[in-house]
Amino acid sequence: MIKYQTLLYYCYSRIEDAEQFASNHLQFCKSLNLVGRIIVADEGLNGTVSGTVESCRIYMNTLHADPRFSKIDFKIDDVEEPSFIKMHCRYKAEIVHSGLRDPGIINPEKKTGIHLEPADFVKMKDDQDVVIVDVRSNYEHSIGRFKNAVTFDIENFRDFPAMINELAQYKDKKIVTYCTGGIKCEKASALLLHEGFENVYQLHGGIIKYGKEAGGEDFEGKCYVFDNRVAVDVNTVNPVVISTCRNCGAHTSKMINCANPECNEHFTQCDACGEKLDGACSEICQAHPRKREYDGTGYYVKVPQPVNKQKLKLSQV
């Protein structure tokens, strides 16, 4: 029986000619029959890849052999099937979109919050002098978050810098940031330090590593992941379901995209409402002529959309 793994990782490390690196790295991944999504930027790598155990082993060994990436901390999940359909490796301005691109101000290679290992996080999380801060987006923390964590009403991580003022009341406390795998915290904690917060920490390896090494204690709900699995279990100590069905209010951890592609809203929906509405978020979307066929998963492979020629012409004016 073929077994597969999914690797989650990131690395802030300067890459010269990163655009060419992205092209070469894509070919390398394809040679190993890996599937996944990798972002390459001048500042480093951010990736999730999936494939056979042997292919993943070769991939990890190859990156670790490169001095730029020797310290990558891979989070490894055993999976029944690959977690992606295709392999993408793209060059972008940042490995996680934050808008904090000036390395003279925010540079995770030089200054970030103190990295807390999961065991140390367990010891600190219930201290009255500690504030746990979730730096993820609404759809992520709606399905799962640490008990008593401070969350923000943001649609994307790039909105986080504008929310710093909401933490001003905690400047005399220890701030511990967390995210899925740690990548967002590198910039979030650096920004907090830049804004005058003195006692700043971050959960090293994020929620995923915490689940593997500390059993996920007090992480309520599931952890959103950016692949076909959508959400994964983290807590084996005191698990609970905190998210509710948008349509009926019943507790459910199932997150889907609306079957109407023109809506495509990301939301939680129980199986009963999913069957009743055929994977749509509402009766209006259910009746939409372009509604996609619902197979019970609520996950839809992206397909190329027709080019909007009028919009293209306007952009070239």
PDB file of C-alpha atoms in Angstrom:
ATOM      1  CA  MET A   1       0.000   0.000   0.000  1.00  0.00           C
ATOM      2  CA  ILE A   2       1.431   3.382  -1.024  1.00  0.00           C
ATOM      3  CA  LYS A   3       1.604   5.823   1.853  1.00  0.00           C
ATOM      4  CA  TYR A   4       1.708   9.584   1.502  1.00  0.00           C
ATOM      5  CA  GLN A   5       2.845  12.527   3.543  1.00  0.00           C
ATOM      6  CA  THR A   6       2.099  16.230   3.549  1.00  0.00           C
ATOM      7  CA  LEU A   7       4.859  18.660   4.501  1.00  0.00           C
ATOM      8  CA  LEU A   8       4.214  22.152   5.841  1.00  0.00           C
ATOM      9  CA  TYR A   9       7.185  24.501   6.117  1.00  0.00           C
ATOM     10  CA  TYR A  10       8.585  27.996   5.695  1.00  0.00           C
ATOM     11  CA  CYS A  11      11.964  29.658   5.800  1.00  0.00           C
ATOM     12  CA  TYR A  12      13.004  33.300   5.899  1.00  0.00           C
ATOM     13  CA  SER A  13      16.335  33.252   4.085  1.00  0.00           C
ATOM     14  CA  ARG A  14      17.500  35.531   1.296  1.00  0.00           C
ATOM     15  CA  ILE A  15      17.256  33.983  -2.187  1.00  0.00           C
ATOM     16  CA  GLU A  16      19.167  35.592  -5.030  1.00  0.00           C
ATOM     17  CA  ASP A  17      17.338  35.525  -8.364  1.00  0.00           C
ATOM     18  CA  ALA A  18      14.281  34.116  -6.591  1.00  0.00           C
ATOM     19  CA  GLU A  19      12.155  34.195  -9.738  1.00  0.00           C
ATOM     20  CA  GLN A  20      14.499  31.785 -11.529  1.00  0.00           C
ATOM     21  CA  PHE A  21      14.737  29.702  -8.363  1.00  0.00           C
ATOM     22  CA  ALA A  22      10.942  29.312  -8.401  1.00  0.00           C
ATOM     23  CA  SER A  23      11.019  28.005 -11.974  1.00  0.00           C
ATOM     24  CA  ASN A  24      13.814  25.533 -11.226  1.00  0.00           C
ATOM     25  CA  HIS A  25      12.202  24.430  -7.974  1.00  0.00           C
ATOM     26  CA  LEU A  26       8.924  23.688  -9.730  1.00  0.00           C
ATOM     27  CA  GLN A  27      10.702  21.312 -12.094  1.00  0.00           C
ATOM     28  CA  PHE A  28      12.473  19.657  -9.160  1.00  0.00           C
ATOM     29  CA  CYS A  29       9.154  19.077  -7.359  1.00  0.00           C
ATOM     30  CA  LYS A  30       7.574  17.655 -10.501  1.00  0.00           C
ATOM     31  CA  SER A  31      10.525  15.276 -10.917  1.00  0.00           C
ATOM     32  CA  LEU A  32       9.592  13.837  -7.510  1.00  0.00           C
ATOM     33  CA  ASN A  33       5.891  13.653  -8.467  1.00  0.00           C
ATOM     34  CA  LEU A  34       5.053  16.013  -5.626  1.00  0.00           C
ATOM     35  CA  VAL A  35       1.907  18.116  -5.593  1.00  0.00           C
ATOM     36  CA  GLY A  36       1.361  21.241  -3.569  1.00  0.00           C
ATOM     37  CA  ARG A  37       1.720  24.989  -3.369  1.00  0.00           C
ATOM     38  CA  ILE A  38       5.001  26.838  -2.829  1.00  0.00           C
ATOM     39  CA  ILE A  39       5.562  30.576  -2.696  1.00  0.00           C
ATOM     40  CA  VAL A  40       9.052  31.848  -3.434  1.00  0.00           C
ATOM     41  CA  ALA A  41      10.134  35.417  -2.696  1.00  0.00           C
ATOM     42  CA  ASP A  42      13.395  37.246  -2.262  1.00  0.00           C
ATOM     43  CA  GLU A  43      12.877  36.778   1.493  1.00  0.00           C
ATOM     44  CA  GLY A  44      12.492  32.967   1.434  1.00  0.00           C
ATOM     45  CA  LEU A  45      10.141  30.018   0.972  1.00  0.00           C
ATOM     46  CA  ASN A  46       6.643  29.088   2.121  1.00  0.00           C
ATOM     47  CA  GLY A  47       5.282  25.735   1.097  1.00  0.00           C
ATOM     48  CA  THR A  48       2.980  22.793   1.547  1.00  0.00           C
ATOM     49  CA  VAL A  49       3.816  19.759  -0.578  1.00  0.00           C
ATOM     50  CA  SER A  50       2.455  16.240  -0.650  1.00  0.00           C
ATOM     51  CA  GLY A  51       3.660  12.943  -2.095  1.00  0.00           C
ATOM     52  CA  THR A  52       4.992   9.506  -1.278  1.00  0.00           C
ATOM     53  CA  VAL A  53       7.082   9.011   1.853  1.00  0.00           C
ATOM     54  CA  GLU A  54      10.189   8.502  -0.295  1.00  0.00           C
ATOM     55  CA  SER A  55       9.595  11.615  -2.396  1.00  0.00           C
ATOM     56  CA  CYS A  56       9.029  13.690   0.731  1.00  0.00           C
ATOM     57  CA  ARG A  57      12.216  12.298   2.270  1.00  0.00           C
ATOM     58  CA  ILE A  58      14.258  13.273  -0.788  1.00  0.00           C
ATOM     59  CA  TYR A  59      12.633  16.706  -0.838  1.00  0.00           C
ATOM     60  CA  MET A  60      13.419  17.416   2.814  1.00  0.00           C
ATOM     61  CA  ASN A  61      16.986  16.123   2.542  1.00  0.00           C
ATOM     62  CA  THR A  62      17.618  18.235  -0.550  1.00  0.00           C
ATOM     63  CA  LEU A  63      16.421  21.441   1.082  1.00  0.00           C
ATOM     64  CA  HIS A  64      18.298  20.731   4.302  1.00  0.00           C
ATOM     65  CA  ALA A  65      21.490  20.214   2.277  1.00  0.00           C
ATOM     66  CA  ASP A  66      21.214  23.806   1.039  1.00  0.00           C
ATOM     67  CA  PRO A  67      22.774  26.161   3.646  1.00  0.00           C
ATOM     68  CA  ARG A  68      19.994  28.689   3.023  1.00  0.00           C
ATOM     69  CA  PHE A  69      17.339  26.199   4.098  1.00  0.00           C
ATOM     70  CA  SER A  70      19.218  23.963   6.550  1.00  0.00           C
ATOM     71  CA  LYS A  71      17.143  25.100   9.536  1.00  0.00           C
ATOM     72  CA  ILE A  72      13.703  24.429   8.022  1.00  0.00           C
ATOM     73  CA  ASP A  73      11.394  22.784  10.547  1.00  0.00           C
ATOM     74  CA  PHE A  74       9.138  20.514   8.491  1.00  0.00           C
ATOM     75  CA  LYS A  75       5.736  19.676   9.966  1.00  0.00           C
ATOM     76  CA  ILE A  76       4.942  16.178   8.666  1.00  0.00           C
ATOM     77  CA  ASP A  77       1.472  14.637   8.401  1.00  0.00           C
ATOM     78  CA  ASP A  78       0.754  11.092   7.257  1.00  0.00           C
ATOM     79  CA  VAL A  79      -2.205  11.187   4.856  1.00  0.00           C
ATOM     80  CA  GLU A  80      -4.225   8.606   2.959  1.00  0.00           C
ATOM     81  CA  GLU A  81      -3.924  10.468  -0.324  1.00  0.00           C
ATOM     82  CA  PRO A  82      -2.036  13.525  -1.614  1.00  0.00           C
ATOM     83  CA  SER A  83      -3.423  16.771  -0.232  1.00  0.00           C
ATOM     84  CA  PHE A  84      -3.348  18.613  -3.569  1.00  0.00           C
ATOM     85  CA  ILE A  85      -4.258  17.984  -7.190  1.00  0.00           C
ATOM     86  CA  LYS A  86      -1.417  19.859  -8.913  1.00  0.00           C
ATOM     87  CA  MET A  87       2.009  21.307  -8.226  1.00  0.00           C
ATOM     88  CA  HIS A  88       2.397  25.104  -8.139  1.00  0.00           C
ATOM     89  CA  CYS A  89       5.545  27.062  -7.349  1.00  0.00           C
ATOM     90  CA  ARG A  90       5.198  30.807  -7.815  1.00  0.00           C
ATOM     91  CA  TYR A  91       7.366  33.862  -7.314  1.00  0.00           C
ATOM     92  CA  LYS A  92       5.741  36.651  -5.278  1.00  0.00           C
ATOM     93  CA  ALA A  93       6.753  39.792  -3.412  1.00  0.00           C
ATOM     94  CA  GLU A  94       6.372  38.095   0.006  1.00  0.00           C
ATOM     95  CA  ILE A  95       6.091  34.518   1.198  1.00  0.00           C
ATOM     96  CA  VAL A  96       3.073  35.570   3.239  1.00  0.00           C
ATOM     97  CA  HIS A  97       1.179  38.663   2.137  1.00  0.00           C
ATOM     98  CA  SER A  98       1.519  41.250   4.894  1.00  0.00           C
ATOM     99  CA  GLY A  99       2.489  44.492   3.187  1.00  0.00           C
ATOM    100  CA  LEU A 100       5.546  44.579   5.490  1.00  0.00           C
ATOM    101  CA  ARG A 101       8.151  44.430   2.756  1.00  0.00           C
ATOM    102  CA  ASP A 102      10.816  46.827   4.031  1.00  0.00           C
ATOM    103  CA  PRO A 103      13.566  44.650   5.585  1.00  0.00           C
ATOM    104  CA  GLY A 104      14.922  47.796   7.205  1.00  0.00           C
ATOM    105  CA  ILE A 105      11.804  47.849   9.392  1.00  0.00           C
ATOM    106  CA  ILE A 106      10.626  44.225   9.580  1.00  0.00           C
ATOM    107  CA  ASN A 107      13.199  41.491   9.040  1.00  0.00           C
ATOM    108  CA  PRO A 108      12.406  38.063  10.564  1.00  0.00           C
ATOM    109  CA  GLU A 109      16.007  36.965   9.965  1.00  0.00           C
ATOM    110  CA  LYS A 110      17.217  39.598  12.428  1.00  0.00           C
ATOM    111  CA  LYS A 111      14.503  40.312  14.990  1.00  0.00           C
ATOM    112  CA  THR A 112      11.296  38.542  16.028  1.00  0.00           C
ATOM    113  CA  GLY A 113       9.501  37.597  19.193  1.00  0.00           C
ATOM    114  CA  ILE A 114      11.037  34.899  21.401  1.00  0.00           C
ATOM    115  CA  HIS A 115      10.255  31.457  19.959  1.00  0.00           C
ATOM    116  CA  LEU A 116       8.326  29.319  22.440  1.00  0.00           C
ATOM    117  CA  GLU A 117       8.482  25.570  22.014  1.00  0.00           C
ATOM    118  CA  PRO A 118       5.121  23.789  22.538  1.00  0.00           C
ATOM    119  CA  ALA A 119       6.122  22.507  25.994  1.00  0.00           C
ATOM    120  CA  ASP A 120       6.983  26.041  27.111  1.00  0.00           C
ATOM    121  CA  PHE A 121       3.747  27.381  25.639  1.00  0.00           C
ATOM    122  CA  VAL A 122       1.808  24.887  27.785  1.00  0.00           C
ATOM    123  CA  LYS A 123       3.481  26.310  30.880  1.00  0.00           C
ATOM    124  CA  MET A 124       2.742  29.935  29.931  1.00  0.00           C
ATOM    125  CA  LYS A 125      -0.689  29.869  28.294  1.00  0.00           C
ATOM    126  CA  ASP A 126      -2.742  30.084  31.507  1.00  0.00           C
ATOM    127  CA  ASP A 127      -0.631  32.745  33.223  1.00  0.00           C
ATOM    128  CA  GLN A 128      -2.681  35.858  34.058  1.00  0.00           C
ATOM    129  CA  ASP A 129       0.198  37.998  32.798  1.00  0.00           C
ATOM    130  CA  VAL A 130       0.049  36.370  29.335  1.00  0.00           C
ATOM    131  CA  VAL A 131      -2.160  37.382  26.403  1.00  0.00           C
ATOM    132  CA  ILE A 132      -2.485  34.856  23.571  1.00  0.00           C
ATOM    133  CA  VAL A 133      -2.979  36.519  20.196  1.00  0.00           C
ATOM    134  CA  ASP A 134      -4.322  34.807  17.075  1.00  0.00           C
ATOM    135  CA  VAL A 135      -2.943  36.563  13.975  1.00  0.00           C
ATOM    136  CA  ARG A 136      -5.010  34.559  11.467  1.00  0.00           C
ATOM    137  CA  SER A 137      -8.047  35.527   9.421  1.00  0.00           C
ATOM    138  CA  ASN A 138     -11.740  35.225  10.352  1.00  0.00           C
ATOM    139  CA  TYR A 139     -12.413  31.986   8.474  1.00  0.00           C
ATOM    140  CA  GLU A 140      -9.400  30.396  10.163  1.00  0.00           C
ATOM    141  CA  HIS A 141     -10.102  31.273  13.787  1.00  0.00           C
ATOM    142  CA  SER A 142     -13.850  30.751  13.352  1.00  0.00           C
ATOM    143  CA  ILE A 143     -13.305  27.005  13.031  1.00  0.00           C
ATOM    144  CA  GLY A 144     -10.646  26.695  15.723  1.00  0.00           C
ATOM    145  CA  ARG A 145      -8.585  28.783  18.144  1.00  0.00           C
ATOM    146  CA  PHE A 146      -6.920  28.651  21.545  1.00  0.00           C
ATOM    147  CA  LYS A 147      -9.150  29.092  24.553  1.00  0.00           C
ATOM    148  CA  ASN A 148      -9.346  32.772  25.578  1.00  0.00           C
ATOM    149  CA  ALA A 149      -7.253  33.926  22.609  1.00  0.00           C
ATOM    150  CA  VAL A 150      -7.572  37.467  21.283  1.00  0.00           C
ATOM    151  CA  THR A 151      -8.803  37.348  17.675  1.00  0.00           C
ATOM    152  CA  PHE A 152      -9.210  40.048  15.037  1.00  0.00           C
ATOM    153  CA  ASP A 153     -11.942  40.772  12.537  1.00  0.00           C
ATOM    154  CA  ILE A 154      -9.699  40.507   9.465  1.00  0.00           C
ATOM    155  CA  GLU A 155     -10.153  38.883   6.068  1.00  0.00           C
ATOM    156  CA  ASN A 156      -6.428  38.585   5.324  1.00  0.00           C
ATOM    157  CA  PHE A 157      -3.148  38.750   7.220  1.00  0.00           C
ATOM    158  CA  ARG A 158      -2.294  41.977   5.401  1.00  0.00           C
ATOM    159  CA  ASP A 159      -5.034  43.583   7.547  1.00  0.00           C
ATOM    160  CA  PHE A 160      -3.220  42.684  10.779  1.00  0.00           C
ATOM    161  CA  PRO A 161      -0.913  45.749  10.975  1.00  0.00           C
ATOM    162  CA  ALA A 162      -3.954  48.013  11.128  1.00  0.00           C
ATOM    163  CA  MET A 163      -5.224  46.125  14.197  1.00  0.00           C
ATOM    164  CA  ILE A 164      -2.176  46.746  16.394  1.00  0.00           C
ATOM    165  CA  ASN A 165      -3.964  49.488  18.339  1.00  0.00           C
ATOM    166  CA  GLU A 166      -6.430  46.903  19.666  1.00  0.00           C
ATOM    167  CA  LEU A 167      -3.530  45.384  21.605  1.00  0.00           C
ATOM    168  CA  ALA A 168      -2.405  48.651  23.195  1.00  0.00           C
ATOM    169  CA  GLN A 169      -4.201  47.758  26.437  1.00  0.00           C
ATOM    170  CA  TYR A 170      -1.879  44.738  26.800  1.00  0.00           C
ATOM    171  CA  LYS A 171       1.474  46.549  26.427  1.00  0.00           C
ATOM    172  CA  ASP A 172       2.439  45.741  30.020  1.00  0.00           C
ATOM    173  CA  LYS A 173       1.777  42.017  29.539  1.00  0.00           C
ATOM    174  CA  LYS A 174       3.526  39.161  27.768  1.00  0.00           C
ATOM    175  CA  ILE A 175       2.149  38.805  24.249  1.00  0.00           C
ATOM    176  CA  VAL A 176       2.258  35.334  22.660  1.00  0.00           C
ATOM    177  CA  THR A 177       1.277  35.185  18.987  1.00  0.00           C
ATOM    178  CA  TYR A 178       0.299  32.046  17.109  1.00  0.00           C
ATOM    179  CA  CYS A 179      -0.784  30.955  13.641  1.00  0.00           C
ATOM    180  CA  THR A 180      -1.026  27.722  11.647  1.00  0.00           C
ATOM    181  CA  GLY A 181       2.650  26.904  11.144  1.00  0.00           C
ATOM    182  CA  GLY A 182       4.511  29.931  12.481  1.00  0.00           C
ATOM    183  CA  ILE A 183       5.156  31.949   9.322  1.00  0.00           C
ATOM    184  CA  LYS A 184       2.758  34.814  10.039  1.00  0.00           C
ATOM    185  CA  CYS A 185       4.047  35.162  13.581  1.00  0.00           C
ATOM    186  CA  GLU A 186       7.555  35.903  12.340  1.00  0.00           C
ATOM    187  CA  LYS A 187       6.339  39.213  10.911  1.00  0.00           C
ATOM    188  CA  ALA A 188       3.544  39.806  13.403  1.00  0.00           C
ATOM    189  CA  SER A 189       5.849  39.517  16.412  1.00  0.00           C
ATOM    190  CA  ALA A 190       8.515  41.624  14.670  1.00  0.00           C
ATOM    191  CA  LEU A 191       5.919  44.317  14.030  1.00  0.00           C
ATOM    192  CA  LEU A 192       4.804  44.286  17.666  1.00  0.00           C
ATOM    193  CA  LEU A 193       8.405  44.806  18.770  1.00  0.00           C
ATOM    194  CA  HIS A 194       8.753  47.631  16.265  1.00  0.00           C
ATOM    195  CA  GLU A 195       5.603  49.241  17.700  1.00  0.00           C
ATOM    196  CA  GLY A 196       7.002  49.293  21.212  1.00  0.00           C
ATOM    197  CA  PHE A 197       5.737  46.047  22.738  1.00  0.00           C
ATOM    198  CA  GLU A 198       8.550  44.663  24.884  1.00  0.00           C
ATOM    199  CA  ASN A 199       7.583  41.151  25.984  1.00  0.00           C
ATOM    200  CA  VAL A 200       6.720  39.438  22.726  1.00  0.00           C
ATOM    201  CA  TYR A 201       6.758  35.686  22.106  1.00  0.00           C
ATOM    202  CA  GLN A 202       5.540  33.402  19.346  1.00  0.00           C
ATOM    203  CA  LEU A 203       4.489  29.748  19.310  1.00  0.00           C
ATOM    204  CA  HIS A 204       7.281  28.048  17.376  1.00  0.00           C
ATOM    205  CA  GLY A 205       5.895  25.834  14.617  1.00  0.00           C
ATOM    206  CA  GLY A 206       2.397  27.128  15.214  1.00  0.00           C
ATOM    207  CA  ILE A 207      -0.749  25.158  15.929  1.00  0.00           C
ATOM    208  CA  ILE A 208       0.378  22.162  13.882  1.00  0.00           C
ATOM    209  CA  LYS A 209       3.572  21.585  15.843  1.00  0.00           C
ATOM    210  CA  TYR A 210       1.769  22.235  19.114  1.00  0.00           C
ATOM    211  CA  GLY A 211      -0.715  19.491  18.281  1.00  0.00           C
ATOM    212  CA  LYS A 212       2.023  17.011  17.464  1.00  0.00           C
ATOM    213  CA  GLU A 213       4.254  17.742  20.447  1.00  0.00           C
ATOM    214  CA  ALA A 214       1.849  18.846  23.186  1.00  0.00           C
ATOM    215  CA  GLY A 215      -1.385  17.088  22.250  1.00  0.00           C
ATOM    216  CA  GLY A 216      -3.100  20.345  21.316  1.00  0.00           C
ATOM    217  CA  GLU A 217      -4.409  20.992  24.825  1.00  0.00           C
ATOM    218  CA  ASP A 218      -6.890  23.905  24.967  1.00  0.00           C
ATOM    219  CA  PHE A 219      -6.960  24.415  21.221  1.00  0.00           C
ATOM    220  CA  GLU A 220     -10.696  24.468  20.634  1.00  0.00           C
ATOM    221  CA  GLY A 221     -12.057  23.225  17.317  1.00  0.00           C
ATOM    222  CA  LYS A 222      -9.995  22.281  14.270  1.00  0.00           C
ATOM    223  CA  CYS A 223      -7.067  23.930  12.542  1.00  0.00           C
ATOM    224  CA  TYR A 224      -7.676  25.364   9.098  1.00  0.00           C
ATOM    225  CA  VAL A 225      -5.069  24.262   6.525  1.00  0.00           C
ATOM    226  CA  PHE A 226      -4.522  25.464   2.987  1.00  0.00           C
ATOM    227  CA  ASP A 227      -4.953  22.209   1.092  1.00  0.00           C
ATOM    228  CA  ASN A 228      -7.655  19.711   0.166  1.00  0.00           C
ATOM    229  CA  ARG A 229      -8.085  18.610   3.790  1.00  0.00           C
ATOM    230  CA  VAL A 230      -9.385  22.115   4.680  1.00  0.00           C
ATOM    231  CA  ALA A 231      -9.226  21.464   8.440  1.00  0.00           C
ATOM    232  CA  VAL A 232      -7.360  18.966  10.631  1.00  0.00           C
ATOM    233  CA  ASP A 233      -7.700  17.718  14.201  1.00  0.00           C
ATOM    234  CA  VAL A 234      -5.194  19.140  16.669  1.00  0.00           C
ATOM    235  CA  ASN A 235      -6.431  18.495  20.211  1.00  0.00           C
ATOM    236  CA  THR A 236      -6.223  14.960  21.609  1.00  0.00           C
ATOM    237  CA  VAL A 237      -6.430  16.103  25.248  1.00  0.00           C
ATOM    238  CA  ASN A 238      -9.692  18.068  25.623  1.00  0.00           C
ATOM    239  CA  PRO A 239     -11.187  18.505  22.139  1.00  0.00           C
ATOM    240  CA  VAL A 240     -14.389  20.447  21.493  1.00  0.00           C
ATOM    241  CA  VAL A 241     -16.226  21.724  18.420  1.00  0.00           C
ATOM    242  CA  ILE A 242     -16.755  25.492  18.512  1.00  0.00           C
ATOM    243  CA  SER A 243     -17.894  26.357  14.983  1.00  0.00           C
ATOM    244  CA  THR A 244     -21.550  26.280  14.003  1.00  0.00           C
ATOM    245  CA  CYS A 245     -23.519  25.752  10.818  1.00  0.00           C
ATOM    246  CA  ARG A 246     -24.275  29.057   9.138  1.00  0.00           C
ATOM    247  CA  ASN A 247     -27.745  27.834   8.170  1.00  0.00           C
ATOM    248  CA  CYS A 248     -29.127  26.063  11.239  1.00  0.00           C
ATOM    249  CA  GLY A 249     -26.703  26.852  14.072  1.00  0.00           C
ATOM    250  CA  ALA A 250     -25.794  23.241  14.856  1.00  0.00           C
ATOM    251  CA  HIS A 251     -22.220  22.570  15.892  1.00  0.00           C
ATOM    252  CA  THR A 252     -20.097  21.431  12.967  1.00  0.00           C
ATOM    253  CA  SER A 253     -16.459  21.648  11.951  1.00  0.00           C
ATOM    254  CA  LYS A 254     -17.129  21.089   8.256  1.00  0.00           C
ATOM    255  CA  MET A 255     -16.033  24.074   6.189  1.00  0.00           C
ATOM    256  CA  ILE A 256     -16.969  24.356   2.518  1.00  0.00           C
ATOM    257  CA  ASN A 257     -17.149  26.795  -0.367  1.00  0.00           C
ATOM    258  CA  CYS A 258     -20.575  27.805  -1.610  1.00  0.00           C
ATOM    259  CA  ALA A 259     -21.505  25.760  -4.686  1.00  0.00           C
ATOM    260  CA  ASN A 260     -22.383  28.963  -6.508  1.00  0.00           C
ATOM    261  CA  PRO A 261     -19.025  29.976  -8.070  1.00  0.00           C
ATOM    262  CA  GLU A 262     -20.058  33.630  -8.195  1.00  0.00           C
ATOM    263  CA  CYS A 263     -20.472  33.550  -4.419  1.00  0.00           C
ATOM    264  CA  ASN A 264     -17.867  30.927  -3.430  1.00  0.00           C
ATOM    265  CA  GLU A 265     -18.110  32.024   0.211  1.00  0.00           C
ATOM    266  CA  HIS A 266     -16.023  30.019   2.662  1.00  0.00           C
ATOM    267  CA  PHE A 267     -18.240  28.963   5.573  1.00  0.00           C
ATOM    268  CA  THR A 268     -19.201  26.150   7.944  1.00  0.00           C
ATOM    269  CA  GLN A 269     -22.205  24.008   7.098  1.00  0.00           C
ATOM    270  CA  CYS A 270     -23.494  20.767   8.616  1.00  0.00           C
ATOM    271  CA  ASP A 271     -24.138  17.714   6.438  1.00  0.00           C
ATOM    272  CA  ALA A 272     -27.917  18.036   6.806  1.00  0.00           C
ATOM    273  CA  CYS A 273     -27.970  21.610   5.502  1.00  0.00           C
ATOM    274  CA  GLY A 274     -25.420  20.723   2.864  1.00  0.00           C
ATOM    275  CA  GLU A 275     -27.758  18.044   1.540  1.00  0.00           C
ATOM    276  CA  LYS A 276     -30.789  20.310   1.799  1.00  0.00           C
ATOM    277  CA  LEU A 277     -29.144  23.258   0.012  1.00  0.00           C
ATOM    278  CA  ASP A 278     -26.990  21.117  -2.275  1.00  0.00           C
ATOM    279  CA  GLY A 279     -23.802  22.745  -1.000  1.00  0.00           C
ATOM    280  CA  ALA A 280     -25.025  26.328  -1.381  1.00  0.00           C
ATOM    281  CA  CYS A 281     -24.996  28.939   1.362  1.00  0.00           C
ATOM    282  CA  SER A 282     -28.585  29.992   0.661  1.00  0.00           C
ATOM    283  CA  GLU A 283     -31.617  29.154  -1.442  1.00  0.00           C
ATOM    284  CA  ILE A 284     -30.691  32.016  -3.784  1.00  0.00           C
ATOM    285  CA  CYS A 285     -27.281  30.484  -4.461  1.00  0.00           C
ATOM    286  CA  GLN A 286     -28.844  27.027  -4.725  1.00  0.00           C
ATOM    287  CA  ALA A 287     -30.998  28.281  -7.597  1.00  0.00           C
ATOM    288  CA  HIS A 288     -28.109  29.973  -9.409  1.00  0.00           C
ATOM    289  CA  PRO A 289     -27.737  28.699 -13.014  1.00  0.00           C
ATOM    290  CA  ARG A 290     -23.980  28.239 -12.650  1.00  0.00           C
ATOM    291  CA  LYS A 291     -24.170  26.271  -9.402  1.00  0.00           C
ATOM    292  CA  ARG A 292     -21.538  23.556  -9.263  1.00  0.00           C
ATOM    293  CA  GLU A 293     -22.344  19.914  -8.602  1.00  0.00           C
ATOM    294  CA  TYR A 294     -22.056  19.194  -4.892  1.00  0.00           C
ATOM    295  CA  ASP A 295     -20.322  15.923  -4.004  1.00  0.00           C
ATOM    296  CA  GLY A 296     -20.565  16.318  -0.238  1.00  0.00           C
ATOM    297  CA  THR A 297     -17.093  17.801   0.235  1.00  0.00           C
ATOM    298  CA  GLY A 298     -17.686  21.418  -0.756  1.00  0.00           C
ATOM    299  CA  TYR A 299     -14.207  21.524  -2.257  1.00  0.00           C
ATOM    300  CA  TYR A 300     -13.870  22.582  -5.878  1.00  0.00           C
ATOM    301  CA  VAL A 301     -10.757  22.362  -8.010  1.00  0.00           C
ATOM    302  CA  LYS A 302      -9.987  25.725  -9.531  1.00  0.00           C
ATOM    303  CA  VAL A 303     -10.485  25.888 -13.285  1.00  0.00           C
ATOM    304  CA  PRO A 304      -9.250  28.637 -15.605  1.00  0.00           C
ATOM    305  CA  GLN A 305     -11.783  31.428 -15.983  1.00  0.00           C
ATOM    306  CA  PRO A 306     -12.490  33.165 -19.318  1.00  0.00           C
ATOM    307  CA  VAL A 307     -10.344  36.230 -19.846  1.00  0.00           C
ATOM    308  CA  ASN A 308     -12.238  39.476 -19.311  1.00  0.00           C
ATOM    309  CA  LYS A 309     -11.041  41.216 -22.461  1.00  0.00           C
ATOM    310  CA  GLN A 310     -12.731  44.503 -21.634  1.00  0.00           C
ATOM    311  CA  LYS A 311     -11.014  44.649 -18.236  1.00  0.00           C
ATOM    312  CA  LEU A 312      -7.706  43.737 -19.860  1.00  0.00           C
ATOM    313  CA  LYS A 313      -8.043  46.611 -22.349  1.00  0.00           C
ATOM    314  CA  LEU A 314      -8.811  49.064 -19.549  1.00  0.00           C
ATOM    315  CA  SER A 315      -5.752  47.950 -17.586  1.00  0.00           C
ATOM    316  CA  GLN A 316      -3.552  48.629 -20.568  1.00  0.00           C
ATOM    317  CA  VAL A 317      -4.807  52.182 -21.097  1.00  0.00           C
TER     318      VAL A 317
END
